[in-house]
PDB file of C-alpha atoms in Angstrom:
ATOM      1  CA  MET A  22      46.116 -10.644  52.112  1.00  0.00           C
ATOM      2  CA  GLU A  23      46.907  -9.327  48.649  1.00  0.00           C
ATOM      3  CA  MET A  24      45.787 -12.074  46.263  1.00  0.00           C
ATOM      4  CA  ASP A  25      45.263 -10.414  42.874  1.00  0.00           C
ATOM      5  CA  LYS A  26      42.990 -12.742  40.910  1.00  0.00           C
ATOM      6  CA  ILE A  27      44.319 -15.843  42.684  1.00  0.00           C
ATOM      7  CA  SER A  28      41.480 -18.249  43.313  1.00  0.00           C
ATOM      8  CA  LEU A  29      42.223 -20.455  46.302  1.00  0.00           C
ATOM      9  CA  ASN A  30      40.999 -23.993  46.607  1.00  0.00           C
ATOM     10  CA  PRO A  31      42.203 -26.623  49.094  1.00  0.00           C
ATOM     11  CA  ASP A  32      42.331 -29.144  46.248  1.00  0.00           C
ATOM     12  CA  MET A  33      45.465 -27.268  45.101  1.00  0.00           C
ATOM     13  CA  MET A  34      47.305 -29.022  47.928  1.00  0.00           C
ATOM     14  CA  ARG A  35      46.564 -32.530  46.705  1.00  0.00           C
ATOM     15  CA  VAL A  36      49.461 -34.702  45.528  1.00  0.00           C
ATOM     16  CA  LYS A  37      48.300 -34.827  41.920  1.00  0.00           C
ATOM     17  CA  GLU A  38      47.959 -31.030  41.778  1.00  0.00           C
ATOM     18  CA  LEU A  39      51.415 -30.311  43.178  1.00  0.00           C
ATOM     19  CA  PHE A  40      53.437 -32.830  41.179  1.00  0.00           C
ATOM     20  CA  ALA A  41      53.498 -34.013  37.581  1.00  0.00           C
ATOM     21  CA  PRO A  42      53.683 -37.818  37.396  1.00  0.00           C
ATOM     22  CA  ASN A  43      56.800 -39.915  36.924  1.00  0.00           C
ATOM     23  CA  TYR A  44      59.482 -37.387  37.839  1.00  0.00           C
ATOM     24  CA  THR A  45      60.655 -39.413  40.819  1.00  0.00           C
ATOM     25  CA  LEU A  46      61.679 -42.982  41.568  1.00  0.00           C
ATOM     26  CA  ALA A  47      58.837 -42.996  44.076  1.00  0.00           C
ATOM     27  CA  TRP A  48      55.927 -41.934  41.907  1.00  0.00           C
ATOM     28  CA  LYS A  49      54.085 -45.278  41.683  1.00  0.00           C
ATOM     29  CA  PHE A  50      53.940 -45.251  45.483  1.00  0.00           C
ATOM     30  CA  LEU A  51      53.134 -41.553  45.907  1.00  0.00           C
ATOM     31  CA  GLU A  52      50.147 -41.363  43.595  1.00  0.00           C
ATOM     32  CA  ALA A  53      48.081 -43.435  45.998  1.00  0.00           C
ATOM     33  CA  PHE A  54      48.219 -40.622  48.591  1.00  0.00           C
ATOM     34  CA  GLU A  55      45.739 -37.760  48.543  1.00  0.00           C
ATOM     35  CA  TRP A  56      47.491 -35.218  50.776  1.00  0.00           C
ATOM     36  CA  PRO A  57      51.297 -34.861  50.561  1.00  0.00           C
ATOM     37  CA  TRP A  58      52.002 -34.616  54.287  1.00  0.00           C
ATOM     38  CA  THR A  59      50.564 -38.103  54.796  1.00  0.00           C
ATOM     39  CA  ILE A  60      53.519 -39.396  52.781  1.00  0.00           C
ATOM     40  CA  LEU A  61      56.120 -38.178  55.275  1.00  0.00           C
ATOM     41  CA  PRO A  62      55.753 -40.958  57.893  1.00  0.00           C
ATOM     42  CA  GLU A  63      55.955 -43.541  55.087  1.00  0.00           C
ATOM     43  CA  ILE A  64      59.188 -42.456  53.396  1.00  0.00           C
ATOM     44  CA  GLY A  65      61.269 -45.161  55.091  1.00  0.00           C
ATOM     45  CA  ASN A  66      58.818 -47.834  53.916  1.00  0.00           C
ATOM     46  CA  ILE A  67      58.782 -46.386  50.393  1.00  0.00           C
ATOM     47  CA  VAL A  68      62.587 -46.572  50.279  1.00  0.00           C
ATOM     48  CA  GLN A  69      62.353 -50.309  50.912  1.00  0.00           C
ATOM     49  CA  LYS A  70      59.675 -50.799  48.259  1.00  0.00           C
ATOM     50  CA  ILE A  71      61.724 -48.951  45.649  1.00  0.00           C
ATOM     51  CA  ALA A  72      64.903 -50.791  46.628  1.00  0.00           C
ATOM     52  CA  ALA A  73      63.211 -54.132  46.026  1.00  0.00           C
ATOM     53  CA  GLU A  74      62.637 -53.150  42.384  1.00  0.00           C
ATOM     54  CA  LEU A  75      65.997 -51.535  41.566  1.00  0.00           C
ATOM     55  CA  ASP A  76      68.224 -53.073  38.893  1.00  0.00           C
ATOM     56  CA  PRO A  77      71.277 -54.375  40.792  1.00  0.00           C
ATOM     57  CA  THR A  78      73.428 -53.942  37.691  1.00  0.00           C
ATOM     58  CA  GLN A  79      72.745 -50.179  37.789  1.00  0.00           C
ATOM     59  CA  TYR A  80      73.160 -49.515  41.512  1.00  0.00           C
ATOM     60  CA  ASN A  81      75.929 -49.942  44.031  1.00  0.00           C
ATOM     61  CA  ILE A  82      74.394 -51.534  47.121  1.00  0.00           C
ATOM     62  CA  LEU A  83      76.041 -50.510  50.387  1.00  0.00           C
ATOM     63  CA  GLU A  84      75.395 -51.372  54.011  1.00  0.00           C
ATOM     64  CA  ASN A  85      72.536 -49.767  55.941  1.00  0.00           C
ATOM     65  CA  ASN A  86      70.158 -50.037  52.960  1.00  0.00           C
ATOM     66  CA  VAL A  87      71.980 -47.488  50.834  1.00  0.00           C
ATOM     67  CA  PHE A  88      71.558 -47.692  47.044  1.00  0.00           C
ATOM     68  CA  ILE A  89      73.596 -45.409  44.791  1.00  0.00           C
ATOM     69  CA  HIS A  90      73.264 -45.323  41.024  1.00  0.00           C
ATOM     70  CA  LYS A  91      76.572 -46.005  39.323  1.00  0.00           C
ATOM     71  CA  SER A  92      76.368 -42.744  37.374  1.00  0.00           C
ATOM     72  CA  ALA A  93      75.978 -40.616  40.530  1.00  0.00           C
ATOM     73  CA  SER A  94      78.889 -38.499  41.745  1.00  0.00           C
ATOM     74  CA  ILE A  95      79.502 -38.657  45.494  1.00  0.00           C
ATOM     75  CA  ALA A  96      82.167 -36.459  47.112  1.00  0.00           C
ATOM     76  CA  PRO A  97      84.462 -38.366  49.483  1.00  0.00           C
ATOM     77  CA  SER A  98      83.594 -36.028  52.354  1.00  0.00           C
ATOM     78  CA  ALA A  99      79.823 -36.579  52.028  1.00  0.00           C
ATOM     79  CA  HIS A 100      78.082 -38.593  54.748  1.00  0.00           C
ATOM     80  CA  ILE A 101      75.351 -41.023  53.750  1.00  0.00           C
ATOM     81  CA  GLY A 102      73.432 -42.607  56.601  1.00  0.00           C
ATOM     82  CA  LYS A 103      70.801 -45.325  56.230  1.00  0.00           C
ATOM     83  CA  SER A 104      67.792 -46.081  54.030  1.00  0.00           C
ATOM     84  CA  VAL A 105      68.924 -43.819  51.200  1.00  0.00           C
ATOM     85  CA  ILE A 106      68.436 -44.097  47.440  1.00  0.00           C
ATOM     86  CA  ILE A 107      70.454 -41.836  45.147  1.00  0.00           C
ATOM     87  CA  GLY A 108      69.381 -41.823  41.505  1.00  0.00           C
ATOM     88  CA  ALA A 109      71.162 -41.501  38.191  1.00  0.00           C
ATOM     89  CA  ASP A 110      73.389 -38.510  37.411  1.00  0.00           C
ATOM     90  CA  THR A 111      72.921 -37.017  40.865  1.00  0.00           C
ATOM     91  CA  GLU A 112      75.744 -34.941  42.348  1.00  0.00           C
ATOM     92  CA  VAL A 113      76.356 -35.065  46.089  1.00  0.00           C
ATOM     93  CA  ARG A 114      78.962 -32.443  46.917  1.00  0.00           C
ATOM     94  CA  HIS A 115      81.517 -32.019  49.673  1.00  0.00           C
ATOM     95  CA  CYS A 116      80.327 -32.203  53.277  1.00  0.00           C
ATOM     96  CA  ALA A 117      76.732 -33.027  52.368  1.00  0.00           C
ATOM     97  CA  PHE A 118      75.008 -34.811  55.273  1.00  0.00           C
ATOM     98  CA  ILE A 119      72.316 -37.271  54.209  1.00  0.00           C
ATOM     99  CA  ARG A 120      71.017 -38.768  57.434  1.00  0.00           C
ATOM    100  CA  GLU A 121      68.268 -41.303  56.787  1.00  0.00           C
ATOM    101  CA  ASN A 122      65.126 -42.058  54.808  1.00  0.00           C
ATOM    102  CA  ALA A 123      65.997 -40.099  51.679  1.00  0.00           C
ATOM    103  CA  ILE A 124      64.837 -40.682  48.114  1.00  0.00           C
ATOM    104  CA  ILE A 125      66.992 -38.539  45.847  1.00  0.00           C
ATOM    105  CA  SER A 126      65.925 -38.907  42.239  1.00  0.00           C
ATOM    106  CA  GLY A 127      67.867 -38.397  39.022  1.00  0.00           C
ATOM    107  CA  GLY A 128      69.865 -35.309  38.090  1.00  0.00           C
ATOM    108  CA  THR A 129      69.606 -33.785  41.556  1.00  0.00           C
ATOM    109  CA  VAL A 130      72.270 -31.599  43.215  1.00  0.00           C
ATOM    110  CA  VAL A 131      72.853 -31.946  46.958  1.00  0.00           C
ATOM    111  CA  GLY A 132      75.371 -29.260  47.785  1.00  0.00           C
ATOM    112  CA  ASN A 133      78.078 -28.450  50.229  1.00  0.00           C
ATOM    113  CA  SER A 134      77.006 -28.555  53.878  1.00  0.00           C
ATOM    114  CA  THR A 135      73.433 -29.414  52.921  1.00  0.00           C
ATOM    115  CA  GLU A 136      71.612 -31.718  55.345  1.00  0.00           C
ATOM    116  CA  LEU A 137      68.762 -34.035  54.367  1.00  0.00           C
ATOM    117  CA  LYS A 138      66.535 -36.149  56.597  1.00  0.00           C
ATOM    118  CA  ASN A 139      63.295 -37.994  55.761  1.00  0.00           C
ATOM    119  CA  VAL A 140      62.869 -36.395  52.360  1.00  0.00           C
ATOM    120  CA  ILE A 141      61.841 -37.040  48.792  1.00  0.00           C
ATOM    121  CA  LEU A 142      63.614 -34.968  46.151  1.00  0.00           C
ATOM    122  CA  PHE A 143      62.097 -35.298  42.696  1.00  0.00           C
ATOM    123  CA  ASP A 144      64.232 -35.283  39.533  1.00  0.00           C
ATOM    124  CA  LYS A 145      66.546 -32.310  38.986  1.00  0.00           C
ATOM    125  CA  VAL A 146      65.952 -30.695  42.360  1.00  0.00           C
ATOM    126  CA  GLN A 147      68.735 -28.380  43.489  1.00  0.00           C
ATOM    127  CA  VAL A 148      69.620 -27.868  47.155  1.00  0.00           C
ATOM    128  CA  PRO A 149      73.133 -26.684  46.411  1.00  0.00           C
ATOM    129  CA  HIS A 150      74.416 -24.478  49.239  1.00  0.00           C
ATOM    130  CA  PHE A 151      73.998 -24.663  53.031  1.00  0.00           C
ATOM    131  CA  ASN A 152      70.412 -25.942  52.995  1.00  0.00           C
ATOM    132  CA  TYR A 153      68.530 -27.958  55.601  1.00  0.00           C
ATOM    133  CA  VAL A 154      65.683 -30.081  54.249  1.00  0.00           C
ATOM    134  CA  GLY A 155      63.910 -32.233  56.817  1.00  0.00           C
ATOM    135  CA  ASP A 156      60.572 -34.069  56.702  1.00  0.00           C
ATOM    136  CA  SER A 157      59.840 -32.476  53.361  1.00  0.00           C
ATOM    137  CA  ILE A 158      59.094 -33.185  49.694  1.00  0.00           C
ATOM    138  CA  LEU A 159      60.567 -31.086  46.871  1.00  0.00           C
ATOM    139  CA  GLY A 160      58.964 -31.377  43.440  1.00  0.00           C
ATOM    140  CA  TYR A 161      60.497 -31.598  39.979  1.00  0.00           C
ATOM    141  CA  LYS A 162      63.127 -28.930  39.257  1.00  0.00           C
ATOM    142  CA  SER A 163      62.441 -27.078  42.489  1.00  0.00           C
ATOM    143  CA  HIS A 164      65.358 -25.062  43.859  1.00  0.00           C
ATOM    144  CA  LEU A 165      66.380 -23.697  47.239  1.00  0.00           C
ATOM    145  CA  GLY A 166      68.649 -20.662  47.165  1.00  0.00           C
ATOM    146  CA  ALA A 167      71.756 -20.559  49.349  1.00  0.00           C
ATOM    147  CA  GLY A 168      70.913 -20.785  53.039  1.00  0.00           C
ATOM    148  CA  ALA A 169      67.202 -21.497  52.522  1.00  0.00           C
ATOM    149  CA  ILE A 170      65.886 -24.084  54.974  1.00  0.00           C
ATOM    150  CA  THR A 171      62.810 -26.037  55.938  1.00  0.00           C
ATOM    151  CA  SER A 172      61.974 -25.739  59.632  1.00  0.00           C
ATOM    152  CA  ASN A 173      60.330 -29.018  60.557  1.00  0.00           C
ATOM    153  CA  VAL A 174      59.435 -28.700  64.268  1.00  0.00           C
ATOM    154  CA  LYS A 175      57.365 -25.982  65.945  1.00  0.00           C
ATOM    155  CA  SER A 176      59.061 -24.088  68.755  1.00  0.00           C
ATOM    156  CA  ASP A 177      56.379 -25.183  71.213  1.00  0.00           C
ATOM    157  CA  LYS A 178      56.674 -28.809  69.993  1.00  0.00           C
ATOM    158  CA  THR A 179      52.935 -29.087  69.296  1.00  0.00           C
ATOM    159  CA  LEU A 180      51.601 -30.890  66.231  1.00  0.00           C
ATOM    160  CA  VAL A 181      52.062 -29.119  62.906  1.00  0.00           C
ATOM    161  CA  THR A 182      49.048 -27.597  61.146  1.00  0.00           C
ATOM    162  CA  VAL A 183      48.761 -26.170  57.637  1.00  0.00           C
ATOM    163  CA  HIS A 184      47.441 -22.602  57.612  1.00  0.00           C
ATOM    164  CA  TYR A 185      44.871 -22.095  54.862  1.00  0.00           C
ATOM    165  CA  GLU A 186      42.470 -19.167  54.517  1.00  0.00           C
ATOM    166  CA  GLY A 187      42.344 -18.505  58.246  1.00  0.00           C
ATOM    167  CA  GLN A 188      41.876 -22.189  59.004  1.00  0.00           C
ATOM    168  CA  LYS A 189      44.287 -24.703  60.458  1.00  0.00           C
ATOM    169  CA  ILE A 190      44.373 -28.096  58.787  1.00  0.00           C
ATOM    170  CA  GLU A 191      45.454 -30.751  61.257  1.00  0.00           C
ATOM    171  CA  THR A 192      48.229 -33.082  60.058  1.00  0.00           C
ATOM    172  CA  GLY A 193      48.813 -35.106  63.225  1.00  0.00           C
ATOM    173  CA  LEU A 194      52.562 -34.736  62.676  1.00  0.00           C
ATOM    174  CA  LYS A 195      55.133 -33.396  65.102  1.00  0.00           C
ATOM    175  CA  LYS A 196      57.704 -33.118  62.301  1.00  0.00           C
ATOM    176  CA  PHE A 197      56.681 -31.613  58.967  1.00  0.00           C
ATOM    177  CA  GLY A 198      58.839 -29.122  57.111  1.00  0.00           C
ATOM    178  CA  ALA A 199      57.635 -28.084  53.667  1.00  0.00           C
ATOM    179  CA  ILE A 200      56.040 -29.451  50.525  1.00  0.00           C
ATOM    180  CA  LEU A 201      57.186 -27.764  47.300  1.00  0.00           C
ATOM    181  CA  GLY A 202      55.408 -28.403  44.025  1.00  0.00           C
ATOM    182  CA  ASP A 203      57.218 -28.636  40.710  1.00  0.00           C
ATOM    183  CA  HIS A 204      59.354 -25.711  39.509  1.00  0.00           C
ATOM    184  CA  VAL A 205      59.289 -23.809  42.816  1.00  0.00           C
ATOM    185  CA  GLU A 206      62.057 -21.236  43.359  1.00  0.00           C
ATOM    186  CA  VAL A 207      62.903 -20.262  46.938  1.00  0.00           C
ATOM    187  CA  GLY A 208      65.145 -17.239  47.442  1.00  0.00           C
ATOM    188  CA  CYS A 209      68.334 -17.193  49.481  1.00  0.00           C
ATOM    189  CA  ASN A 210      68.161 -17.333  53.287  1.00  0.00           C
ATOM    190  CA  SER A 211      64.428 -17.950  53.368  1.00  0.00           C
ATOM    191  CA  VAL A 212      62.787 -20.026  56.096  1.00  0.00           C
ATOM    192  CA  LEU A 213      59.911 -22.324  55.217  1.00  0.00           C
ATOM    193  CA  ASN A 214      58.130 -22.710  58.546  1.00  0.00           C
ATOM    194  CA  PRO A 215      56.580 -26.020  59.660  1.00  0.00           C
ATOM    195  CA  GLY A 216      53.614 -26.974  57.514  1.00  0.00           C
ATOM    196  CA  SER A 217      54.433 -24.818  54.492  1.00  0.00           C
ATOM    197  CA  VAL A 218      52.899 -25.992  51.194  1.00  0.00           C
ATOM    198  CA  ILE A 219      53.948 -24.137  48.039  1.00  0.00           C
ATOM    199  CA  GLY A 220      52.174 -24.708  44.742  1.00  0.00           C
ATOM    200  CA  SER A 221      53.990 -25.443  41.495  1.00  0.00           C
ATOM    201  CA  GLY A 222      55.635 -22.648  39.544  1.00  0.00           C
ATOM    202  CA  THR A 223      55.760 -20.251  42.505  1.00  0.00           C
ATOM    203  CA  ALA A 224      58.697 -17.984  43.379  1.00  0.00           C
ATOM    204  CA  VAL A 225      59.559 -16.932  46.932  1.00  0.00           C
ATOM    205  CA  TYR A 226      61.510 -13.727  47.514  1.00  0.00           C
ATOM    206  CA  PRO A 227      64.862 -13.956  49.326  1.00  0.00           C
ATOM    207  CA  LEU A 228      64.813 -13.528  53.121  1.00  0.00           C
ATOM    208  CA  SER A 229      61.191 -14.638  53.312  1.00  0.00           C
ATOM    209  CA  SER A 230      59.514 -16.326  56.265  1.00  0.00           C
ATOM    210  CA  VAL A 231      56.856 -18.548  54.720  1.00  0.00           C
ATOM    211  CA  ARG A 232      53.967 -20.089  56.620  1.00  0.00           C
ATOM    212  CA  GLY A 233      50.952 -22.042  55.384  1.00  0.00           C
ATOM    213  CA  PHE A 234      49.743 -22.524  51.829  1.00  0.00           C
ATOM    214  CA  VAL A 235      51.088 -20.482  48.911  1.00  0.00           C
ATOM    215  CA  PRO A 236      49.155 -21.067  45.662  1.00  0.00           C
ATOM    216  CA  ALA A 237      50.656 -22.160  42.358  1.00  0.00           C
ATOM    217  CA  ASP A 238      52.079 -19.721  39.806  1.00  0.00           C
ATOM    218  CA  SER A 239      52.411 -16.880  42.272  1.00  0.00           C
ATOM    219  CA  ILE A 240      55.093 -14.654  43.786  1.00  0.00           C
ATOM    220  CA  TYR A 241      55.509 -14.677  47.544  1.00  0.00           C
ATOM    221  CA  LYS A 242      56.855 -11.241  48.447  1.00  0.00           C
ATOM    222  CA  LYS A 243      56.261 -11.346  52.194  1.00  0.00           C
ATOM    223  CA  GLN A 244      53.686 -12.698  54.628  1.00  0.00           C
ATOM    224  CA  GLY A 245      50.312 -11.453  53.433  1.00  0.00           C
ATOM    225  CA  VAL A 246      51.568 -10.211  50.052  1.00  0.00           C
ATOM    226  CA  ILE A 247      51.232 -12.810  47.298  1.00  0.00           C
ATOM    227  CA  THR A 248      50.671 -11.869  43.663  1.00  0.00           C
ATOM    228  CA  PRO A 249      50.257 -13.824  40.414  1.00  0.00           C
ATOM    229  CA  ARG A 250      53.298 -14.437  38.238  1.00  0.00           C
ATOM    230  CA  ARG A 251      53.065 -12.373  35.083  1.00  0.00           C
TER     231      ARG A 251
END
């Protein structure tokens, strides 16, 4: 693997290395976790904990444990399922499909025909065009290009592992899409395979198939070719 002067360390995958603090409604609950994939089964519970602390004068409270900030813009054709929090100044566009267990923080864009399920989107995330994001966490100001998706279940239905330096880190999860650190850019029509972890500040080329850990501040050109950002 081409890794020009990139020093790999598994600590790069820890929660506090991937995300700067306080850029999500969920941060006070996330910082207690060491590894980000251990958060995924707890997202529904975290929704309830956040909801208990929300200011009812700032949020519209709907049935099915849905909480929408009064400054958010929700298209009439968007579907919002259950256990969902939508933060301030967020834009949910036409035909967005938010299924369940979603924490969508402030200033985020959820675009046309984008589907979300069991996710945390930090502040100012953009998933604006034809994206699928399932069982995943997207850090502050991360962005998925048009058609980029997280694949959250392996084709053989076995438990998801994180590929790191020729090793496989067991997660114990059947459903685990991708973890993106802050300021990650993913090119159009890319697929983030189950168990992908991408460090902050990294860019992924369009049409990529990503698997395993990609370190921070790098450029993912194709499988096996990762270089530092200049």
